[in-house]
XYZ file of N, CA and C in Angstrom:
795
model
N -67.621 30.592 104.400
C -67.775 31.771 105.234
C -67.997 33.011 104.376
N -67.749 32.911 103.049
C -68.035 34.016 102.167
C -69.522 34.075 101.923
N -70.051 35.212 101.563
C -71.480 35.348 101.416
C -71.878 35.701 100.002
N -73.160 35.529 99.709
C -73.679 35.761 98.385
C -74.737 36.843 98.441
N -74.851 37.599 97.360
C -75.860 38.641 97.287
C -76.580 38.534 95.961
N -77.902 38.549 95.992
C -78.670 38.391 94.773
C -78.436 39.527 93.802
N -78.075 40.720 94.288
C -77.835 41.858 93.408
C -76.363 42.077 93.146
N -75.528 41.911 94.163
C -74.140 42.305 94.031
C -73.339 41.362 93.151
N -73.634 40.067 93.182
C -72.836 39.145 92.404
C -72.925 39.444 90.917
N -74.040 39.963 90.487
C -74.194 40.270 89.075
C -73.505 41.556 88.682
N -73.262 42.434 89.638
C -72.770 43.767 89.308
C -71.318 43.993 89.631
N -70.719 43.213 90.546
C -69.347 43.454 90.953
C -68.389 42.725 90.027
N -67.489 43.478 89.414
C -66.460 42.901 88.567
C -65.130 43.492 88.955
N -64.052 42.790 88.612
C -62.719 43.253 88.935
C -62.278 44.204 87.845
N -62.095 45.477 88.150
C -61.760 46.475 87.152
C -60.505 47.200 87.539
N -59.722 47.567 86.531
C -58.517 48.363 86.765
C -58.848 49.831 86.670
N -59.685 50.203 85.707
C -60.096 51.594 85.574
C -61.280 51.826 86.496
N -61.155 52.779 87.427
C -62.211 53.048 88.396
C -63.198 54.042 87.812
N -64.490 53.710 87.737
C -65.465 54.659 87.208
C -65.498 55.926 88.053
N -65.604 57.053 87.382
C -65.597 58.334 88.105
C -66.817 58.481 88.984
N -67.901 57.758 88.663
C -69.134 57.901 89.435
C -69.229 56.922 90.589
N -68.236 56.036 90.744
C -68.310 55.046 91.820
C -68.308 55.725 93.175
N -69.175 55.255 94.070
C -69.281 55.854 95.395
C -69.513 54.773 96.442
N -69.157 55.102 97.660
C -69.548 54.265 98.782
C -70.931 54.678 99.248
N -71.624 53.763 99.927
C -72.973 54.063 100.415
C -72.875 54.614 101.824
N -73.261 55.872 102.058
C -73.181 56.421 103.407
C -74.223 55.812 104.320
N -73.978 55.942 105.605
C -74.919 55.446 106.599
C -76.216 56.241 106.522
N -77.331 55.548 106.556
C -78.619 56.221 106.602
C -79.140 56.209 108.022
N -79.742 57.339 108.495
C -80.263 57.358 109.869
C -81.261 56.245 110.132
N -82.026 55.831 109.114
C -83.041 54.801 109.337
C -82.428 53.430 109.565
N -81.116 53.272 109.298
C -80.500 51.959 109.475
C -80.600 51.502 110.925
N -80.450 52.431 111.873
C -80.532 52.061 113.277
C -81.971 51.723 113.675
N -82.958 52.390 113.045
C -84.344 52.202 113.454
C -84.983 50.981 112.804
N -84.365 50.445 111.754
C -84.947 49.298 111.080
C -86.164 49.654 110.257
N -86.158 50.801 109.568
C -87.309 51.231 108.781
C -87.012 51.219 107.290
N -85.939 50.574 106.872
C -85.622 50.487 105.461
C -86.372 49.349 104.796
N -86.021 49.085 103.538
C -86.718 48.060 102.757
C -85.840 46.842 102.477
N -84.600 46.853 102.947
C -83.711 45.732 102.710
C -83.800 44.678 103.801
N -83.113 43.561 103.545
C -83.145 42.457 104.491
C -81.799 41.745 104.464
N -81.273 41.417 105.649
C -80.057 40.619 105.770
C -80.453 39.291 106.383
N -80.217 38.211 105.653
C -80.519 36.881 106.169
C -79.211 36.102 106.262
N -79.171 35.119 107.148
C -77.930 34.392 107.322
C -78.144 32.977 107.811
N -77.099 32.191 107.662
C -77.094 30.806 108.110
C -75.809 30.558 108.883
N -75.943 30.019 110.101
C -74.797 29.740 110.959
C -74.649 28.224 111.104
N -73.444 27.732 110.797
C -73.151 26.307 110.955
C -71.786 26.153 111.622
N -71.546 24.964 112.156
C -70.189 24.676 112.600
C -69.401 24.184 111.389
N -68.097 23.980 111.554
C -67.280 23.632 110.397
C -67.581 22.231 109.880
N -68.356 21.464 110.635
C -68.801 20.166 110.171
C -70.087 20.231 109.363
N -70.645 21.453 109.203
C -71.854 21.628 108.416
C -73.138 21.494 109.194
N -73.075 21.406 110.522
C -74.276 21.277 111.346
C -74.795 22.662 111.740
N -76.096 22.921 111.589
C -76.651 24.225 111.976
C -76.453 24.485 113.468
N -76.194 25.733 113.807
C -76.035 26.131 115.208
C -77.258 26.922 115.649
N -77.919 26.461 116.689
C -79.076 27.139 117.244
C -78.614 28.112 118.322
N -79.319 29.236 118.435
C -79.041 30.264 119.436
C -77.669 30.916 119.284
N -77.069 30.826 118.107
C -75.908 31.674 117.820
C -76.404 33.106 117.707
N -75.584 34.039 118.107
C -75.990 35.446 118.108
C -75.357 36.171 116.930
N -76.180 36.884 116.170
C -75.712 37.761 115.094
C -75.937 39.195 115.537
N -74.864 39.979 115.559
C -74.912 41.346 116.082
C -74.560 42.322 114.976
N -75.420 43.322 114.762
C -75.085 44.434 113.873
C -74.277 45.436 114.692
N -72.973 45.434 114.514
C -72.115 46.250 115.359
C -72.403 47.734 115.155
N -72.554 48.436 116.277
C -72.830 49.864 116.246
C -74.274 50.215 115.988
N -75.156 49.235 115.926
C -76.544 49.482 115.509
C -77.588 49.133 116.574
N -77.171 48.608 117.727
C -78.132 48.223 118.763
C -79.117 47.175 118.287
N -78.666 46.259 117.466
C -79.544 45.198 116.987
C -78.806 43.868 117.033
N -79.497 42.845 117.523
C -78.945 41.502 117.578
C -80.088 40.506 117.493
N -79.829 39.371 116.855
C -80.835 38.311 116.752
C -80.149 36.978 117.023
N -80.957 35.968 117.372
C -80.449 34.619 117.598
C -80.865 33.720 116.447
N -80.009 32.759 116.122
C -80.329 31.816 115.053
C -81.364 30.797 115.535
N -82.201 30.362 114.609
C -83.228 29.376 114.910
C -82.629 27.968 114.914
N -83.469 26.979 115.099
C -82.995 25.600 115.178
C -82.309 25.150 113.907
N -82.683 25.748 112.764
C -82.053 25.383 111.497
C -80.841 26.250 111.179
N -80.439 27.113 112.151
C -79.267 27.952 111.975
C -79.509 29.273 111.279
N -80.737 29.558 110.878
C -81.021 30.779 110.130
C -81.334 31.961 111.067
N -80.999 33.161 110.600
C -81.367 34.401 111.285
C -81.684 35.454 110.238
N -82.311 36.551 110.668
C -82.678 37.604 109.723
C -82.761 38.949 110.428
N -82.321 39.987 109.728
C -82.552 41.376 110.116
C -83.464 41.989 109.053
N -84.641 42.428 109.472
C -85.597 43.028 108.544
C -85.577 44.549 108.663
N -86.164 45.217 107.666
C -86.285 46.672 107.693
C -84.960 47.384 107.634
N -84.021 46.883 106.826
C -82.681 47.450 106.778
C -82.558 48.501 105.678
N -81.980 49.638 106.045
C -81.709 50.691 105.071
C -80.425 50.376 104.307
N -80.272 50.962 103.144
C -79.040 50.816 102.380
C -77.875 51.367 103.190
N -76.747 50.695 103.152
C -75.583 51.158 103.908
C -74.563 50.062 104.087
N -73.502 50.391 104.799
C -72.424 49.454 105.096
C -72.633 48.876 106.491
N -72.456 47.572 106.639
C -72.731 46.906 107.907
C -71.599 45.961 108.277
N -71.363 45.861 109.588
C -70.449 44.870 110.154
C -71.293 43.936 111.019
N -71.244 42.645 110.737
C -72.039 41.651 111.455
C -71.087 40.696 112.173
N -71.232 40.620 113.485
C -70.464 39.676 114.286
C -71.355 38.476 114.609
N -70.902 37.294 114.227
C -71.636 36.064 114.503
C -70.849 35.281 115.545
N -71.505 34.924 116.658
C -70.788 34.292 117.757
C -71.684 33.289 118.476
N -71.059 32.326 119.106
C -71.767 31.314 119.896
C -70.792 30.782 120.928
N -71.278 30.557 122.121
C -70.421 30.022 123.180
C -69.814 28.695 122.712
N -68.511 28.548 122.937
C -67.825 27.328 122.544
C -67.277 27.353 121.137
N -67.446 28.488 120.433
C -66.982 28.590 119.057
C -66.251 29.917 118.840
N -65.301 29.921 117.923
C -64.618 31.160 117.561
C -65.562 32.034 116.743
N -65.627 33.346 117.018
C -66.565 34.217 116.306
C -66.099 34.491 114.878
N -67.039 34.949 114.070
C -66.763 35.329 112.680
C -67.283 36.747 112.465
N -66.443 37.599 111.882
C -66.836 38.972 111.569
C -67.028 39.087 110.061
N -68.181 39.596 109.648
C -68.517 39.750 108.239
C -68.876 41.204 107.953
N -68.547 41.667 106.759
C -68.928 43.013 106.347
C -69.739 42.920 105.063
N -70.589 43.906 104.844
C -71.396 43.909 103.618
C -71.864 45.315 103.306
N -72.158 45.534 102.043
C -72.795 46.763 101.583
C -74.173 46.392 101.046
N -75.204 46.915 101.687
C -76.584 46.578 101.343
C -77.174 47.667 100.470
N -77.764 47.276 99.346
C -78.473 48.213 98.478
C -79.932 48.319 98.911
N -80.584 49.388 98.486
C -81.977 49.610 98.852
C -82.841 48.468 98.325
N -83.631 47.868 99.224
C -84.546 46.811 98.838
C -83.907 45.456 98.616
N -82.616 45.320 98.882
C -81.907 44.071 98.602
C -82.121 43.039 99.705
N -82.126 41.777 99.331
C -82.049 40.667 100.276
C -80.647 40.102 100.174
N -79.902 40.196 101.256
C -78.476 39.834 101.254
C -78.270 38.571 102.079
N -77.632 37.556 101.479
C -77.409 36.274 102.144
C -76.019 36.211 102.755
N -75.952 35.825 104.016
C -74.691 35.626 104.718
C -74.541 34.160 105.101
N -73.305 33.715 105.192
C -73.013 32.360 105.680
C -71.833 32.458 106.634
N -71.974 31.909 107.823
C -70.908 31.916 108.816
C -70.665 30.498 109.298
N -69.433 30.020 109.167
C -69.029 28.710 109.660
C -68.133 28.916 110.877
N -68.601 28.504 112.043
C -67.890 28.754 113.289
C -67.072 27.533 113.703
N -65.819 27.797 114.021
C -64.920 26.723 114.449
C -65.044 26.512 115.956
N -65.101 25.264 116.361
C -65.255 24.958 117.781
C -63.959 25.244 118.531
N -64.102 25.845 119.716
C -62.948 26.125 120.571
C -62.561 24.873 121.364
N -61.344 24.858 121.902
C -60.938 23.705 122.722
C -61.861 23.528 123.932
N -62.050 22.283 124.324
C -62.862 21.995 125.500
C -62.122 22.405 126.771
N -62.869 22.525 127.858
C -62.345 22.714 129.208
C -61.572 24.025 129.366
N -61.969 25.058 128.633
C -61.421 26.382 128.873
C -62.105 26.987 130.101
N -61.391 27.796 130.890
C -62.059 28.525 131.972
C -63.204 29.371 131.419
N -64.245 29.551 132.220
C -65.460 30.199 131.726
C -65.192 31.578 131.129
N -64.431 32.423 131.835
C -64.177 33.770 131.336
C -63.396 33.734 130.029
N -62.404 32.871 129.951
C -61.622 32.772 128.717
C -62.479 32.243 127.571
N -63.344 31.275 127.872
C -64.218 30.717 126.845
C -65.150 31.786 126.285
N -65.712 32.635 127.153
C -66.602 33.701 126.691
C -65.830 34.733 125.882
N -64.639 35.099 126.334
C -63.838 36.087 125.628
C -63.444 35.586 124.242
N -62.987 34.331 124.168
C -62.551 33.790 122.886
C -63.718 33.549 121.934
N -64.922 33.485 122.478
C -66.118 33.353 121.649
C -66.652 34.716 121.199
N -65.992 35.806 121.609
C -66.406 37.137 121.168
C -67.350 37.843 122.105
N -67.525 37.314 123.335
C -68.385 37.958 124.323
C -67.521 38.701 125.343
N -68.099 39.715 125.994
C -67.375 40.427 127.032
C -66.876 41.784 126.569
N -66.615 42.654 127.547
C -66.248 44.041 127.265
C -64.781 44.212 126.904
N -63.969 43.178 127.079
C -62.533 43.324 126.864
C -62.062 42.787 125.515
N -62.980 42.437 124.645
C -62.582 41.871 123.362
C -62.372 42.966 122.325
N -61.647 42.617 121.267
C -61.414 43.567 120.170
C -62.714 43.937 119.472
N -63.705 43.027 119.527
C -64.985 43.333 118.897
C -65.756 44.372 119.704
N -65.594 44.356 121.022
C -66.222 45.380 121.855
C -65.616 46.743 121.542
N -64.312 46.790 121.297
C -63.676 48.056 120.926
C -64.198 48.546 119.582
N -64.328 47.639 118.618
C -64.879 48.005 117.313
C -66.301 48.514 117.456
N -67.105 47.803 118.244
C -68.485 48.228 118.490
C -68.537 49.639 119.055
N -67.667 49.928 120.017
C -67.656 51.254 120.643
C -67.278 52.328 119.635
N -66.280 52.056 118.798
C -65.874 53.059 117.802
C -66.991 53.312 116.805
N -67.645 52.266 116.339
C -68.730 52.437 115.384
C -69.900 53.181 116.015
N -70.206 52.857 117.261
C -71.326 53.499 117.942
C -71.080 55.003 118.115
N -69.819 55.372 118.384
C -69.479 56.784 118.583
C -69.161 57.510 117.281
N -69.231 56.812 116.163
C -68.899 57.434 114.891
C -67.426 57.727 114.752
N -66.583 56.925 115.397
C -65.145 57.168 115.391
C -64.391 56.264 114.422
N -65.095 55.623 113.528
C -64.425 54.859 112.488
C -65.336 54.759 111.282
N -64.720 54.533 110.134
C -65.449 54.274 108.902
C -64.868 53.024 108.267
N -65.734 52.237 107.651
C -65.345 50.916 107.180
C -65.512 50.820 105.667
N -64.509 50.257 105.014
C -64.632 49.834 103.626
C -64.923 48.339 103.655
N -66.078 47.939 103.159
C -66.516 46.551 103.265
C -65.856 45.678 102.203
N -65.994 44.369 102.400
C -65.484 43.417 101.428
C -66.133 43.614 100.067
N -67.419 43.940 100.050
C -68.107 44.174 98.780
C -67.467 45.322 98.019
N -67.082 46.373 98.728
C -66.413 47.503 98.094
C -64.998 47.134 97.661
N -64.232 46.503 98.535
C -62.817 46.241 98.264
C -62.621 45.307 97.078
N -63.481 44.316 96.927
C -63.236 43.335 95.881
C -63.607 43.821 94.488
N -63.987 45.075 94.372
C -64.140 45.668 93.045
C -62.784 45.978 92.411
N -61.732 45.956 93.210
C -60.450 46.461 92.757
C -59.392 45.362 92.746
N -58.415 45.463 91.838
C -57.340 44.470 91.809
C -56.319 44.669 92.912
N -56.258 45.861 93.490
C -55.324 46.110 94.590
C -55.903 47.169 95.510
N -55.330 47.252 96.713
C -55.894 48.127 97.743
C -55.612 49.597 97.502
N -54.527 49.918 96.793
C -54.233 51.337 96.614
C -55.317 52.021 95.789
N -55.887 51.327 94.786
C -56.986 51.912 94.021
C -58.228 52.067 94.889
N -58.510 51.075 95.706
C -59.691 51.138 96.570
C -59.595 52.300 97.546
N -58.431 52.455 98.176
C -58.260 53.507 99.178
C -58.195 54.875 98.516
N -57.579 54.957 97.331
C -57.500 56.242 96.631
C -58.892 56.760 96.304
N -59.774 55.879 95.872
C -61.144 56.307 95.600
C -61.857 56.685 96.884
N -61.635 55.911 97.937
C -62.290 56.213 99.216
C -61.896 57.586 99.736
N -60.675 58.021 99.434
C -60.213 59.331 99.901
C -61.007 60.464 99.286
N -61.700 60.187 98.189
C -62.468 61.226 97.510
C -63.955 61.165 97.848
N -64.354 60.213 98.660
C -65.773 60.020 98.942
C -66.218 60.939 100.070
N -67.308 61.611 99.859
C -67.728 62.671 100.779
C -67.967 62.168 102.193
N -68.617 61.008 102.349
C -69.018 60.624 103.705
C -67.813 60.293 104.572
N -66.702 59.907 103.983
C -65.496 59.699 104.780
C -64.853 61.042 105.118
N -64.749 61.938 104.136
C -64.129 63.245 104.398
C -64.894 64.006 105.470
N -66.220 63.961 105.385
C -67.028 64.790 106.271
C -67.094 64.270 107.697
N -66.747 63.018 107.938
C -66.830 62.503 109.303
C -65.862 63.216 110.224
N -64.817 63.817 109.667
C -63.832 64.483 110.517
C -64.427 65.663 111.260
N -65.533 66.228 110.743
C -66.147 67.362 111.437
C -66.591 66.982 112.837
N -66.888 65.700 113.045
C -67.325 65.262 114.364
C -66.185 64.830 115.261
N -64.965 64.829 114.744
C -63.832 64.381 115.549
C -62.686 65.386 115.493
N -63.048 66.670 115.478
C -62.002 67.679 115.525
C -62.239 68.869 114.625
N -63.270 68.786 113.753
C -63.658 69.944 112.979
C -62.960 70.104 111.655
N -62.069 69.218 111.269
C -61.360 69.361 110.006
C -61.332 68.033 109.282
N -61.393 68.100 107.945
C -61.340 66.870 107.153
C -59.918 66.376 106.973
N -58.926 67.182 107.310
C -57.539 66.818 107.016
C -57.083 65.512 107.653
N -57.374 65.240 108.948
C -56.875 63.983 109.528
C -57.348 62.748 108.777
N -58.629 62.724 108.388
C -59.133 61.576 107.650
C -58.477 61.495 106.282
N -58.409 62.621 105.610
C -57.871 62.619 104.250
C -56.396 62.232 104.254
N -55.656 62.728 105.239
C -54.239 62.379 105.326
C -54.050 60.898 105.603
N -54.879 60.347 106.489
C -54.758 58.925 106.804
C -55.057 58.071 105.582
N -56.075 58.466 104.821
C -56.422 57.704 103.634
C -55.342 57.821 102.568
N -54.814 59.031 102.392
C -53.763 59.212 101.392
C -52.513 58.425 101.756
N -52.183 58.402 103.041
C -50.985 57.697 103.488
C -51.154 56.185 103.429
N -52.394 55.744 103.258
C -52.644 54.305 103.328
C -52.261 53.572 102.054
N -52.093 54.264 100.932
C -51.788 53.557 99.699
C -50.387 52.976 99.756
N -50.192 51.778 99.208
C -48.860 51.188 99.210
C -47.811 52.077 98.558
N -48.179 52.790 97.468
C -47.210 53.668 96.807
C -46.741 54.767 97.747
N -47.691 55.372 98.475
C -47.319 56.446 99.390
C -46.462 55.930 100.532
N -46.813 54.751 101.028
C -46.060 54.195 102.150
C -44.629 53.856 101.741
N -44.452 53.441 100.496
C -43.119 53.090 100.019
C -42.288 54.328 99.722
N -42.954 55.367 99.201
C -42.213 56.521 98.722
C -41.839 57.501 99.826
N -42.633 57.586 100.861
C -42.438 58.620 101.874
C -42.252 57.976 103.248
N -41.018 57.882 103.739
C -40.781 57.250 105.051
C -41.498 57.946 106.185
N -41.707 59.272 106.097
C -42.385 59.977 107.182
C -43.837 59.525 107.272
N -44.468 59.334 106.101
C -45.835 58.835 106.126
C -45.875 57.403 106.634
N -44.877 56.604 106.260
C -44.850 55.216 106.699
C -44.775 55.148 108.225
N -43.997 56.048 108.825
C -43.860 56.039 110.276
C -45.114 56.541 110.978
N -45.898 57.350 110.284
C -47.083 57.924 110.907
C -48.313 57.033 110.778
N -48.273 56.047 109.897
C -49.424 55.181 109.718
C -49.147 53.820 110.322
N -50.028 53.377 111.205
C -49.913 52.075 111.832
C -51.049 51.186 111.341
N -50.736 49.942 111.080
C -51.750 48.975 110.674
C -51.979 48.001 111.820
N -53.234 47.846 112.202
C -53.631 46.887 113.233
C -54.275 45.691 112.558
N -53.841 44.497 112.909
C -54.422 43.291 112.348
C -55.494 42.759 113.294
N -56.729 42.756 112.826
C -57.870 42.259 113.612
C -58.004 42.950 114.964
N -57.715 44.251 115.003
C -57.898 45.023 116.225
C -56.788 44.885 117.230
N -55.671 44.242 116.846
C -54.550 44.072 117.756
C -53.661 45.297 117.803
N -52.464 45.121 118.342
C -51.525 46.231 118.510
C -51.118 46.821 117.157
N -51.325 48.126 116.938
C -50.904 48.737 115.672
C -49.389 48.715 115.531
N -48.921 48.572 114.290
C -47.493 48.524 114.034
C -47.192 49.088 112.651
N -46.059 49.798 112.498
C -45.669 50.269 111.163
C -45.000 49.174 110.344
N -44.772 48.016 110.947
C -44.084 46.940 110.245
C -44.989 46.250 109.226
N -46.303 46.424 109.361
C -47.271 45.835 108.437
C -47.868 46.954 107.597
N -47.989 46.739 106.294
C -48.602 47.725 105.408
C -49.730 47.076 104.632
N -50.556 47.911 104.015
C -51.649 47.387 103.207
C -51.129 46.654 101.979
N -49.895 46.942 101.585
C -49.310 46.248 100.442
C -49.123 44.759 100.721
N -49.204 44.365 101.993
C -49.054 42.953 102.347
C -50.319 42.140 102.065
N -51.412 42.815 101.669
C -52.683 42.131 101.511
C -53.296 42.445 100.148
N -54.148 41.549 99.702
C -54.950 41.752 98.500
C -56.413 41.905 98.917
N -57.220 42.596 98.095
C -58.619 42.822 98.482
C -59.369 41.542 98.838
N -59.112 40.439 98.131
C -59.827 39.212 98.394
C -59.490 38.562 99.720
N -58.386 39.015 100.345
C -57.987 38.450 101.640
C -58.618 39.176 102.818
N -59.218 40.313 102.583
C -59.627 41.210 103.663
C -61.147 41.249 103.771
N -61.648 41.105 104.986
C -63.080 41.239 105.219
C -63.492 42.703 105.237
N -62.688 43.559 105.847
C -62.995 44.989 105.907
C -61.749 45.769 106.291
N -61.707 47.035 105.850
C -60.707 47.994 106.314
C -61.411 49.034 107.166
N -60.907 49.242 108.366
C -61.495 50.222 109.285
C -60.533 51.391 109.460
N -60.995 52.592 109.124
C -60.209 53.806 109.317
C -60.616 54.432 110.655
N -59.698 54.482 111.585
C -59.990 54.928 112.946
C -59.791 56.438 113.042
N -60.764 57.115 113.636
C -60.689 58.565 113.788
C -59.522 58.956 114.696
N -58.898 60.120 114.449
C -57.730 60.537 115.239
C -57.961 60.518 116.740
N -59.121 60.983 117.199
C -59.335 61.031 118.648
C -59.474 59.631 119.239
N -60.024 58.692 118.450
C -60.142 57.326 118.931
C -58.774 56.656 119.009
N -57.865 57.017 118.107
C -56.500 56.486 118.166
C -55.844 56.881 119.474
N -55.980 58.141 119.859
C -55.376 58.619 121.101
C -56.033 57.994 122.326
N -57.338 57.716 122.243
C -58.034 57.109 123.370
C -57.640 55.651 123.567
N -57.568 54.913 122.486
C -57.350 53.475 122.592
C -55.875 53.094 122.631
N -55.050 53.865 121.927
C -53.618 53.565 121.877
C -52.817 54.821 122.232
N -52.921 55.291 123.481
C -52.321 56.576 123.858
C -50.795 56.580 123.762
N -50.154 55.410 123.708
C -48.702 55.352 123.627
C -48.177 55.584 122.208
N -49.077 55.621 121.193
C -48.626 55.869 119.829
C -48.206 57.326 119.673
N -47.313 57.624 118.721
C -46.915 59.020 118.487
C -48.122 59.884 118.172
N -48.113 61.115 118.650
C -49.229 62.024 118.403
C -49.373 62.245 116.899
N -50.586 62.125 116.409
C -50.847 62.328 114.987
C -50.760 61.057 114.175
N -50.380 59.939 114.796
C -50.307 58.686 114.054
C -51.702 58.232 113.645
N -51.823 57.708 112.447
C -53.079 57.166 111.983
C -53.098 55.656 112.143
N -54.292 55.102 112.321
C -54.427 53.654 112.467
C -55.498 53.157 111.499
N -55.141 52.142 110.728
C -56.079 51.417 109.895
C -56.124 49.986 110.387
N -57.316 49.468 110.648
C -57.465 48.108 111.130
C -57.827 47.212 109.946
N -57.027 46.196 109.731
C -57.306 45.178 108.722
C -58.052 44.038 109.396
N -59.293 43.861 109.038
C -60.099 42.763 109.573
C -60.108 41.630 108.558
N -59.604 40.473 108.950
C -59.514 39.318 108.051
C -60.678 38.359 108.280
């Protein structure tokens, strides 16, 4: 289920010292229009290794989806450099969520192995568990991405680091994350505070920050009982930082000002 990249595998190494010039790739407007020079290709199989035809690959937040061919392959052409979340789903199978960072002109290979769901599920439950329908956690993620109410650190970004506190500390300094707050309240402080509070050191040292930051596992109920210190970069598909206004919309029972980070496995 892990994926390979012709460019990234040669360049990504596990480093303790973070280069001062390291940056995340901001979203490009052309990513939605499909006018870039990159390409995302993929192969969908069941866990027995058989190709799945007509599985759906969805670029979340991008208004783009394709179906796999008879050999299980799919492709998104004309992709701009940027960070992407791809949901791969098929009726009768559990969905797979993948994240990636695409460089300009890159051809990026994805592989998704879908596990078959139990037989004889009711139709609505079968569709929901396969990742279809408006009530799934993936629909909530799609809505947040579409409205610009979340920012994602992809697996490609996270696995550059030996631990999450270094990854998040660098992300707190990246312009495209700081500036997104202008669209969700006019100030960069909520985003910056959430990112700063996300480091394991901060969560351990400051109980007030620990109480204000909630971690959601795979889009489920946020809780302060789980911290990022419980995970290593290699275990995580993506980290999603949810904008303050989206937290209040989706989880109105949380304390006012609480931040939410979604750990997608």
